[in-house]
PDB file of C-alpha atoms and ligand atoms in Angstrom:
ATOM      1  CA  UNK A 303      81.054 114.779  94.740  1.00 85.00           C
ATOM      2  CA  UNK A 304      80.487 111.755  93.554  1.00 93.00           C
ATOM      3  CA  UNK A 305      82.987 109.274  94.792  1.00 93.00           C
ATOM      4  CA  UNK A 306      84.308 108.138  92.013  1.00 96.00           C
ATOM      5  CA  UNK A 307      84.908 111.671  91.012  1.00 97.00           C
ATOM      6  CA  UNK A 308      87.709 111.508  93.822  1.00 97.00           C
ATOM      7  CA  UNK A 309      90.049 109.296  92.165  1.00 97.00           C
ATOM      8  CA  UNK A 310      90.085 111.127  88.798  1.00 97.00           C
ATOM      9  CA  UNK A 311      91.054 113.891  91.147  1.00 97.00           C
ATOM     10  CA  UNK A 312      93.716 112.121  93.189  1.00 97.00           C
ATOM     11  CA  UNK A 313      95.035 110.751  89.548  1.00 98.00           C
ATOM     12  CA  UNK A 314      95.812 114.654  88.186  1.00 98.00           C
ATOM     13  CA  UNK A 315      97.285 115.352  91.617  1.00 98.00           C
ATOM     14  CA  UNK A 316      99.220 112.023  91.643  1.00 97.00           C
ATOM     15  CA  UNK A 317     100.701 113.139  88.063  1.00 97.00           C
ATOM     16  CA  UNK A 318     101.655 116.253  88.826  1.00 97.00           C
ATOM     17  CA  UNK A 319     103.543 115.333  92.238  1.00 96.00           C
ATOM     18  CA  UNK A 320     105.379 112.817  89.613  1.00 96.00           C
ATOM     19  CA  UNK A 321     106.281 115.332  87.776  1.00 96.00           C
ATOM     20  CA  UNK A 322     107.920 117.296  90.120  1.00 97.00           C
ATOM     21  CA  UNK A 323     109.827 114.480  91.339  1.00 94.00           C
ATOM     22  CA  UNK A 324     111.027 113.412  87.576  1.00 94.00           C
ATOM     23  CA  UNK A 325     110.077 115.815  84.729  1.00 94.00           C
ATOM     24  CA  UNK A 326     110.333 112.951  82.402  1.00 94.00           C
ATOM     25  CA  UNK A 327     108.553 110.278  84.771  1.00 94.00           C
ATOM     26  CA  UNK A 328     105.985 108.857  82.472  1.00 95.00           C
ATOM     27  CA  UNK A 329     108.388 109.334  79.342  1.00 94.00           C
ATOM     28  CA  UNK A 330     110.684 106.769  80.744  1.00 93.00           C
ATOM     29  CA  UNK A 331     107.753 104.842  82.116  1.00 93.00           C
ATOM     30  CA  UNK A 332     106.555 104.393  78.446  1.00 93.00           C
ATOM     31  CA  UNK A 333     109.432 103.614  76.868  1.00 92.00           C
ATOM     32  CA  UNK A 334     109.257  99.913  78.289  1.00 89.00           C
ATOM     33  CA  UNK A 335     108.886  97.634  81.543  1.00 90.00           C
ATOM     34  CA  UNK A 336     111.596  95.763  83.246  1.00 94.00           C
ATOM     35  CA  UNK A 337     109.806  94.656  86.118  1.00 97.00           C
ATOM     36  CA  UNK A 338     112.131  91.823  88.314  1.00 98.00           C
ATOM     37  CA  UNK A 339     108.755  90.590  90.578  1.00 98.00           C
ATOM     38  CA  UNK A 340     105.829  88.678  89.573  1.00 98.00           C
ATOM     39  CA  UNK A 341     103.315  89.315  92.333  1.00 98.00           C
ATOM     40  CA  UNK A 342     100.393  86.953  92.484  1.00 98.00           C
ATOM     41  CA  UNK A 343      97.989  88.424  95.731  1.00 98.00           C
ATOM     42  CA  UNK A 344      94.441  88.056  96.905  1.00 98.00           C
ATOM     43  CA  UNK A 345      92.131  90.926  95.393  1.00 98.00           C
ATOM     44  CA  UNK A 346      91.591  92.480  98.747  1.00 98.00           C
ATOM     45  CA  UNK A 347      91.142  95.774  98.716  1.00 98.00           C
ATOM     46  CA  UNK A 348      93.290  95.715 101.807  1.00 98.00           C
ATOM     47  CA  UNK A 349      96.374  94.537 100.722  1.00 98.00           C
ATOM     48  CA  UNK A 350      98.195  96.540  97.446  1.00 97.00           C
ATOM     49  CA  UNK A 351     101.014  94.774  96.419  1.00 98.00           C
ATOM     50  CA  UNK A 352     102.991  98.076  95.102  1.00 97.00           C
ATOM     51  CA  UNK A 353     102.055 100.124  98.784  1.00 97.00           C
ATOM     52  CA  UNK A 354     103.335  96.794 101.511  1.00 98.00           C
ATOM     53  CA  UNK A 355     106.362  96.351  99.335  1.00 98.00           C
ATOM     54  CA  UNK A 356     107.311 100.024  98.606  1.00 98.00           C
ATOM     55  CA  UNK A 357     107.759  99.699  95.379  1.00 97.00           C
ATOM     56  CA  UNK A 358     107.052 101.677  91.940  1.00 94.00           C
ATOM     57  CA  UNK A 359     105.945 101.528  89.138  1.00 95.00           C
ATOM     58  CA  UNK A 360     107.745  99.270  86.042  1.00 95.00           C
ATOM     59  CA  UNK A 361     108.737  97.202  89.485  1.00 97.00           C
ATOM     60  CA  UNK A 362     105.948  94.408  89.902  1.00 98.00           C
ATOM     61  CA  UNK A 363     104.127  92.502  87.404  1.00 98.00           C
ATOM     62  CA  UNK A 364     100.518  91.525  89.189  1.00 98.00           C
ATOM     63  CA  UNK A 365      97.832  89.170  89.034  1.00 98.00           C
ATOM     64  CA  UNK A 366      95.507  89.135  91.673  1.00 98.00           C
ATOM     65  CA  UNK A 367      92.541  87.063  92.445  1.00 98.00           C
ATOM     66  CA  UNK A 368      90.509  85.967  95.450  1.00 98.00           C
ATOM     67  CA  UNK A 369      92.475  83.997  97.789  1.00 98.00           C
ATOM     68  CA  UNK A 370      96.021  84.073  95.571  1.00 98.00           C
ATOM     69  CA  UNK A 371      95.434  81.050  94.025  1.00 98.00           C
ATOM     70  CA  UNK A 372      97.723  79.232  90.841  1.00 98.00           C
ATOM     71  CA  UNK A 373      95.080  76.920  89.179  1.00 98.00           C
ATOM     72  CA  UNK A 374      96.627  74.778  86.638  1.00 96.00           C
ATOM     73  CA  UNK A 375      93.718  75.976  84.472  1.00 96.00           C
ATOM     74  CA  UNK A 376      93.452  79.054  84.516  1.00 98.00           C
ATOM     75  CA  UNK A 377      94.312  80.585  80.971  1.00 98.00           C
ATOM     76  CA  UNK A 378      94.496  84.102  82.540  1.00 98.00           C
ATOM     77  CA  UNK A 379      96.824  83.282  85.583  1.00 98.00           C
ATOM     78  CA  UNK A 380      98.988  80.724  83.258  1.00 98.00           C
ATOM     79  CA  UNK A 381      98.933  83.723  80.852  1.00 98.00           C
ATOM     80  CA  UNK A 382     100.658  86.186  83.374  1.00 98.00           C
ATOM     81  CA  UNK A 383     103.241  83.611  84.215  1.00 98.00           C
ATOM     82  CA  UNK A 384     104.368  82.178  81.003  1.00 98.00           C
ATOM     83  CA  UNK A 385     104.504  86.369  79.718  1.00 98.00           C
ATOM     84  CA  UNK A 386     106.449  87.229  83.085  1.00 98.00           C
ATOM     85  CA  UNK A 387     108.917  84.339  83.050  1.00 98.00           C
ATOM     86  CA  UNK A 388     109.382  84.364  79.317  1.00 97.00           C
ATOM     87  CA  UNK A 389     109.467  87.880  78.164  1.00 97.00           C
ATOM     88  CA  UNK A 390     109.968  89.710  81.076  1.00 97.00           C
ATOM     89  CA  UNK A 391     112.177  87.326  82.662  1.00 98.00           C
ATOM     90  CA  UNK A 392     111.419  88.111  86.060  1.00 98.00           C
ATOM     91  CA  UNK A 393     114.006  86.847  88.585  1.00 98.00           C
ATOM     92  CA  UNK A 394     111.080  86.014  91.514  1.00 98.00           C
ATOM     93  CA  UNK A 395     107.408  85.257  91.286  1.00 98.00           C
ATOM     94  CA  UNK A 396     105.747  85.973  94.635  1.00 98.00           C
ATOM     95  CA  UNK A 397     102.459  84.719  96.577  1.00 98.00           C
ATOM     96  CA  UNK A 398     101.507  86.503  98.590  1.00 98.00           C
ATOM     97  CA  UNK A 399      98.479  85.858 100.897  1.00 98.00           C
ATOM     98  CA  UNK A 400      97.110  87.374 103.825  1.00 98.00           C
ATOM     99  CA  UNK A 401      95.821  86.704 107.080  1.00 98.00           C
ATOM    100  CA  UNK A 402      91.616  86.892 107.427  1.00 98.00           C
ATOM    101  CA  UNK A 403      91.602  86.355 103.924  1.00 98.00           C
ATOM    102  CA  UNK A 404      87.297  86.151 103.381  1.00 98.00           C
ATOM    103  CA  UNK A 405      88.110  83.281 100.517  1.00 98.00           C
ATOM    104  CA  UNK A 406      89.762  81.113 102.666  1.00 98.00           C
ATOM    105  CA  UNK A 407      87.397  81.841 105.613  1.00 98.00           C
ATOM    106  CA  UNK A 408      84.514  81.053 103.233  1.00 98.00           C
ATOM    107  CA  UNK A 409      86.719  77.158 101.698  1.00 98.00           C
ATOM    108  CA  UNK A 410      86.309  76.132 105.844  1.00 98.00           C
ATOM    109  CA  UNK A 411      82.730  76.466 105.834  1.00 97.00           C
ATOM    110  CA  UNK A 412      79.788  74.844 104.190  1.00 97.00           C
ATOM    111  CA  UNK A 413      77.844  77.530 102.781  1.00 97.00           C
ATOM    112  CA  UNK A 414      76.735  77.881  98.959  1.00 97.00           C
ATOM    113  CA  UNK A 415      77.948  80.728  97.255  1.00 96.00           C
ATOM    114  CA  UNK A 416      77.198  80.431  93.568  1.00 97.00           C
ATOM    115  CA  UNK A 417      79.842  80.319  91.151  1.00 96.00           C
ATOM    116  CA  UNK A 418      82.428  81.376  94.230  1.00 97.00           C
ATOM    117  CA  UNK A 419      82.102  77.665  95.088  1.00 97.00           C
ATOM    118  CA  UNK A 420      83.974  76.444  91.796  1.00 97.00           C
ATOM    119  CA  UNK A 421      86.973  78.562  92.887  1.00 98.00           C
ATOM    120  CA  UNK A 422      87.218  78.226  96.864  1.00 98.00           C
ATOM    121  CA  UNK A 423      86.947  74.233  95.692  1.00 98.00           C
ATOM    122  CA  UNK A 424      90.622  74.377  95.329  1.00 98.00           C
ATOM    123  CA  UNK A 425      91.112  75.518  99.126  1.00 98.00           C
ATOM    124  CA  UNK A 426      88.738  72.878  99.852  1.00 98.00           C
ATOM    125  CA  UNK A 427      91.372  70.509  98.335  1.00 98.00           C
ATOM    126  CA  UNK A 428      94.269  72.267  99.944  1.00 98.00           C
ATOM    127  CA  UNK A 429      92.706  71.890 103.706  1.00 98.00           C
ATOM    128  CA  UNK A 430      92.020  67.817 103.173  1.00 98.00           C
ATOM    129  CA  UNK A 431      95.822  67.338 102.822  1.00 98.00           C
ATOM    130  CA  UNK A 432      96.229  69.306 105.513  1.00 98.00           C
ATOM    131  CA  UNK A 433      92.651  68.008 107.775  1.00 98.00           C
ATOM    132  CA  UNK A 434      94.563  66.054 110.425  1.00 98.00           C
ATOM    133  CA  UNK A 435      97.170  68.903 111.098  1.00 98.00           C
ATOM    134  CA  UNK A 436      94.335  72.198 110.544  1.00 98.00           C
ATOM    135  CA  UNK A 437      91.544  69.915 112.830  1.00 98.00           C
ATOM    136  CA  UNK A 438      94.142  69.849 115.665  1.00 98.00           C
ATOM    137  CA  UNK A 439      94.199  73.442 116.305  1.00 98.00           C
ATOM    138  CA  UNK A 440      91.337  74.360 118.010  1.00 98.00           C
ATOM    139  CA  UNK A 441      90.939  77.743 117.898  1.00 98.00           C
ATOM    140  CA  UNK A 442      88.786  78.380 115.128  1.00 97.00           C
ATOM    141  CA  UNK A 443      90.378  82.182 114.065  1.00 98.00           C
ATOM    142  CA  UNK A 444      94.066  79.844 114.501  1.00 98.00           C
ATOM    143  CA  UNK A 445      93.618  77.062 112.193  1.00 98.00           C
ATOM    144  CA  UNK A 446      92.238  80.147 109.640  1.00 98.00           C
ATOM    145  CA  UNK A 447      95.912  81.500 110.176  1.00 98.00           C
ATOM    146  CA  UNK A 448      96.968  78.038 109.392  1.00 98.00           C
ATOM    147  CA  UNK A 449      95.258  77.461 106.351  1.00 98.00           C
ATOM    148  CA  UNK A 450      96.215  80.782 104.573  1.00 98.00           C
ATOM    149  CA  UNK A 451      99.801  79.771 105.159  1.00 98.00           C
ATOM    150  CA  UNK A 452      99.571  76.443 104.109  1.00 98.00           C
ATOM    151  CA  UNK A 453      97.894  77.634 101.307  1.00 98.00           C
ATOM    152  CA  UNK A 454      99.959  79.988 100.354  1.00 98.00           C
ATOM    153  CA  UNK A 455     102.849  77.541 100.399  1.00 98.00           C
ATOM    154  CA  UNK A 456     100.550  75.030  98.003  1.00 98.00           C
ATOM    155  CA  UNK A 457     100.269  77.554  95.552  1.00 98.00           C
ATOM    156  CA  UNK A 458     103.867  77.711  95.300  1.00 98.00           C
ATOM    157  CA  UNK A 459     104.220  74.124  94.343  1.00 98.00           C
ATOM    158  CA  UNK A 460     101.477  74.968  92.279  1.00 98.00           C
ATOM    159  CA  UNK A 461     103.907  77.005  90.036  1.00 98.00           C
ATOM    160  CA  UNK A 462     106.340  74.812  90.371  1.00 98.00           C
ATOM    161  CA  UNK A 463     104.128  72.088  88.758  1.00 98.00           C
ATOM    162  CA  UNK A 464     103.382  74.289  85.576  1.00 98.00           C
ATOM    163  CA  UNK A 465     106.358  73.390  82.809  1.00 97.00           C
ATOM    164  CA  UNK A 466     106.563  77.223  82.684  1.00 98.00           C
ATOM    165  CA  UNK A 467     108.652  77.407  86.083  1.00 98.00           C
ATOM    166  CA  UNK A 468     110.153  74.210  85.477  1.00 98.00           C
ATOM    167  CA  UNK A 469     110.850  75.311  81.225  1.00 97.00           C
ATOM    168  CA  UNK A 470     112.746  78.497  82.903  1.00 98.00           C
ATOM    169  CA  UNK A 471     114.511  76.578  85.629  1.00 97.00           C
ATOM    170  CA  UNK A 472     116.267  74.281  83.008  1.00 96.00           C
ATOM    171  CA  UNK A 473     116.962  76.790  80.911  1.00 96.00           C
ATOM    172  CA  UNK A 474     117.391  80.198  82.418  1.00 96.00           C
ATOM    173  CA  UNK A 475     118.242  79.017  86.294  1.00 97.00           C
ATOM    174  CA  UNK A 476     115.589  81.017  87.548  1.00 97.00           C
ATOM    175  CA  UNK A 477     112.624  82.396  88.700  1.00 98.00           C
ATOM    176  CA  UNK A 478     112.782  81.282  92.420  1.00 98.00           C
ATOM    177  CA  UNK A 479     109.132  81.013  93.707  1.00 98.00           C
ATOM    178  CA  UNK A 480     108.287  82.470  97.371  1.00 98.00           C
ATOM    179  CA  UNK A 481     105.405  82.148  99.288  1.00 98.00           C
ATOM    180  CA  UNK A 482     104.551  85.088 101.761  1.00 99.00           C
ATOM    181  CA  UNK A 483     101.458  85.882 104.097  1.00 98.00           C
ATOM    182  CA  UNK A 484     100.604  89.374 104.974  1.00 98.00           C
ATOM    183  CA  UNK A 485      99.676  90.031 108.009  1.00 98.00           C
ATOM    184  CA  UNK A 486      96.670  92.864 108.363  1.00 98.00           C
ATOM    185  CA  UNK A 487      97.330  93.410 112.106  1.00 97.00           C
ATOM    186  CA  UNK A 488     100.502  95.094 112.089  1.00 98.00           C
ATOM    187  CA  UNK A 489     101.890  95.500 108.166  1.00 98.00           C
ATOM    188  CA  UNK A 490     104.261  93.199 108.330  1.00 98.00           C
ATOM    189  CA  UNK A 491     104.991  89.977 105.346  1.00 98.00           C
ATOM    190  CA  UNK A 492     105.723  86.705 106.896  1.00 98.00           C
ATOM    191  CA  UNK A 493     108.004  84.375 104.594  1.00 98.00           C
ATOM    192  CA  UNK A 494     106.726  81.266 104.815  1.00 98.00           C
ATOM    193  CA  UNK A 495     107.707  78.671 101.719  1.00 98.00           C
ATOM    194  CA  UNK A 496     110.834  78.903  99.195  1.00 98.00           C
ATOM    195  CA  UNK A 497     111.307  76.933  95.940  1.00 98.00           C
ATOM    196  CA  UNK A 498     114.946  77.592  94.598  1.00 98.00           C
ATOM    197  CA  UNK A 499     115.276  77.158  90.695  1.00 97.00           C
ATOM    198  CA  UNK A 500     117.053  73.794  91.677  1.00 91.00           C
ATOM    199  CA  UNK A 501     113.912  72.784  94.331  1.00 96.00           C
ATOM    200  CA  UNK A 502     112.870  69.162  94.534  1.00 94.00           C
ATOM    201  CA  UNK A 503     109.397  69.104  92.606  1.00 95.00           C
ATOM    202  CA  UNK A 504     107.204  65.170  92.854  1.00 95.00           C
ATOM    203  CA  UNK A 505     108.433  63.238  90.572  1.00 96.00           C
ATOM    204  CA  UNK A 506     104.520  62.726  89.302  1.00 97.00           C
ATOM    205  CA  UNK A 507     104.712  66.397  88.670  1.00 97.00           C
ATOM    206  CA  UNK A 508     108.415  66.549  86.998  1.00 96.00           C
ATOM    207  CA  UNK A 509     108.147  67.302  82.986  1.00 96.00           C
ATOM    208  CA  UNK A 510     111.096  65.885  80.660  1.00 95.00           C
ATOM    209  CA  UNK A 511     111.492  68.172  77.651  1.00 93.00           C
ATOM    210  CA  UNK A 512     111.957  67.448  74.170  1.00 85.00           C
ATOM    211  CA  UNK A 513     113.827  70.314  72.747  1.00 71.00           C
ATOM    212  CA  UNK A 514     112.121  70.323  69.867  1.00 59.00           C
ATOM    213  CA  UNK A 515     109.017  70.846  71.352  1.00 54.00           C
ATOM    214  CA  UNK A 516     107.277  74.281  71.241  1.00 55.00           C
ATOM    215  CA  UNK A 517     106.506  76.700  73.912  1.00 57.00           C
ATOM    216  CA  UNK A 518     102.939  75.998  75.794  1.00 57.00           C
ATOM    217  CA  UNK A 519     101.744  75.588  79.375  1.00 54.00           C
TER     218      UNK A 519
HETATM  219 CO1   CO B1238      92.050  87.339 100.597  1.00 94.05          CO
END
């Protein structure tokens, strides 16, 4: 059997399984979504958001990209963020990286990867900010692990620097921003960063809102 057909067969089995537990599962799902969490994760196939957090369909609003980045000119991520915050009013935005992240590893090196260079460049900028700390770690794998943690914390900062988050903090008192790292070796998630809605933001990134201003990014 062509391997892709396995996915469609598994889907049929999954539907039957769900209906056995709850006959109106899909009817209820189709009505609306009210997730409390937005998830920004790595595209890595080994880090399935719902599975590692034990969440069900309807609980996570998900955006994934290479190395779970929050890039302030990325309209894709920003659109997901704006919808999550302003329409769905999620209570938590979680950036979840993972140890052994290939994107982070390549950003530490010098190989030309074409278009991906542009994306990984943002991680190189994080590396440069923390160069002294990182290069004090002699073991390259340990340095890689540390950059994964620092990168997640920096992406949480990047979220807090958007006017989407700052306006919501002012008007709604939320969401909280979280930075997590998933360990492929153990399956456990490590909590590495938290920014509650009253967190301090560097002055240069702080917006003052005029109430007549329309919603933008
Ligand atoms: Co990754």
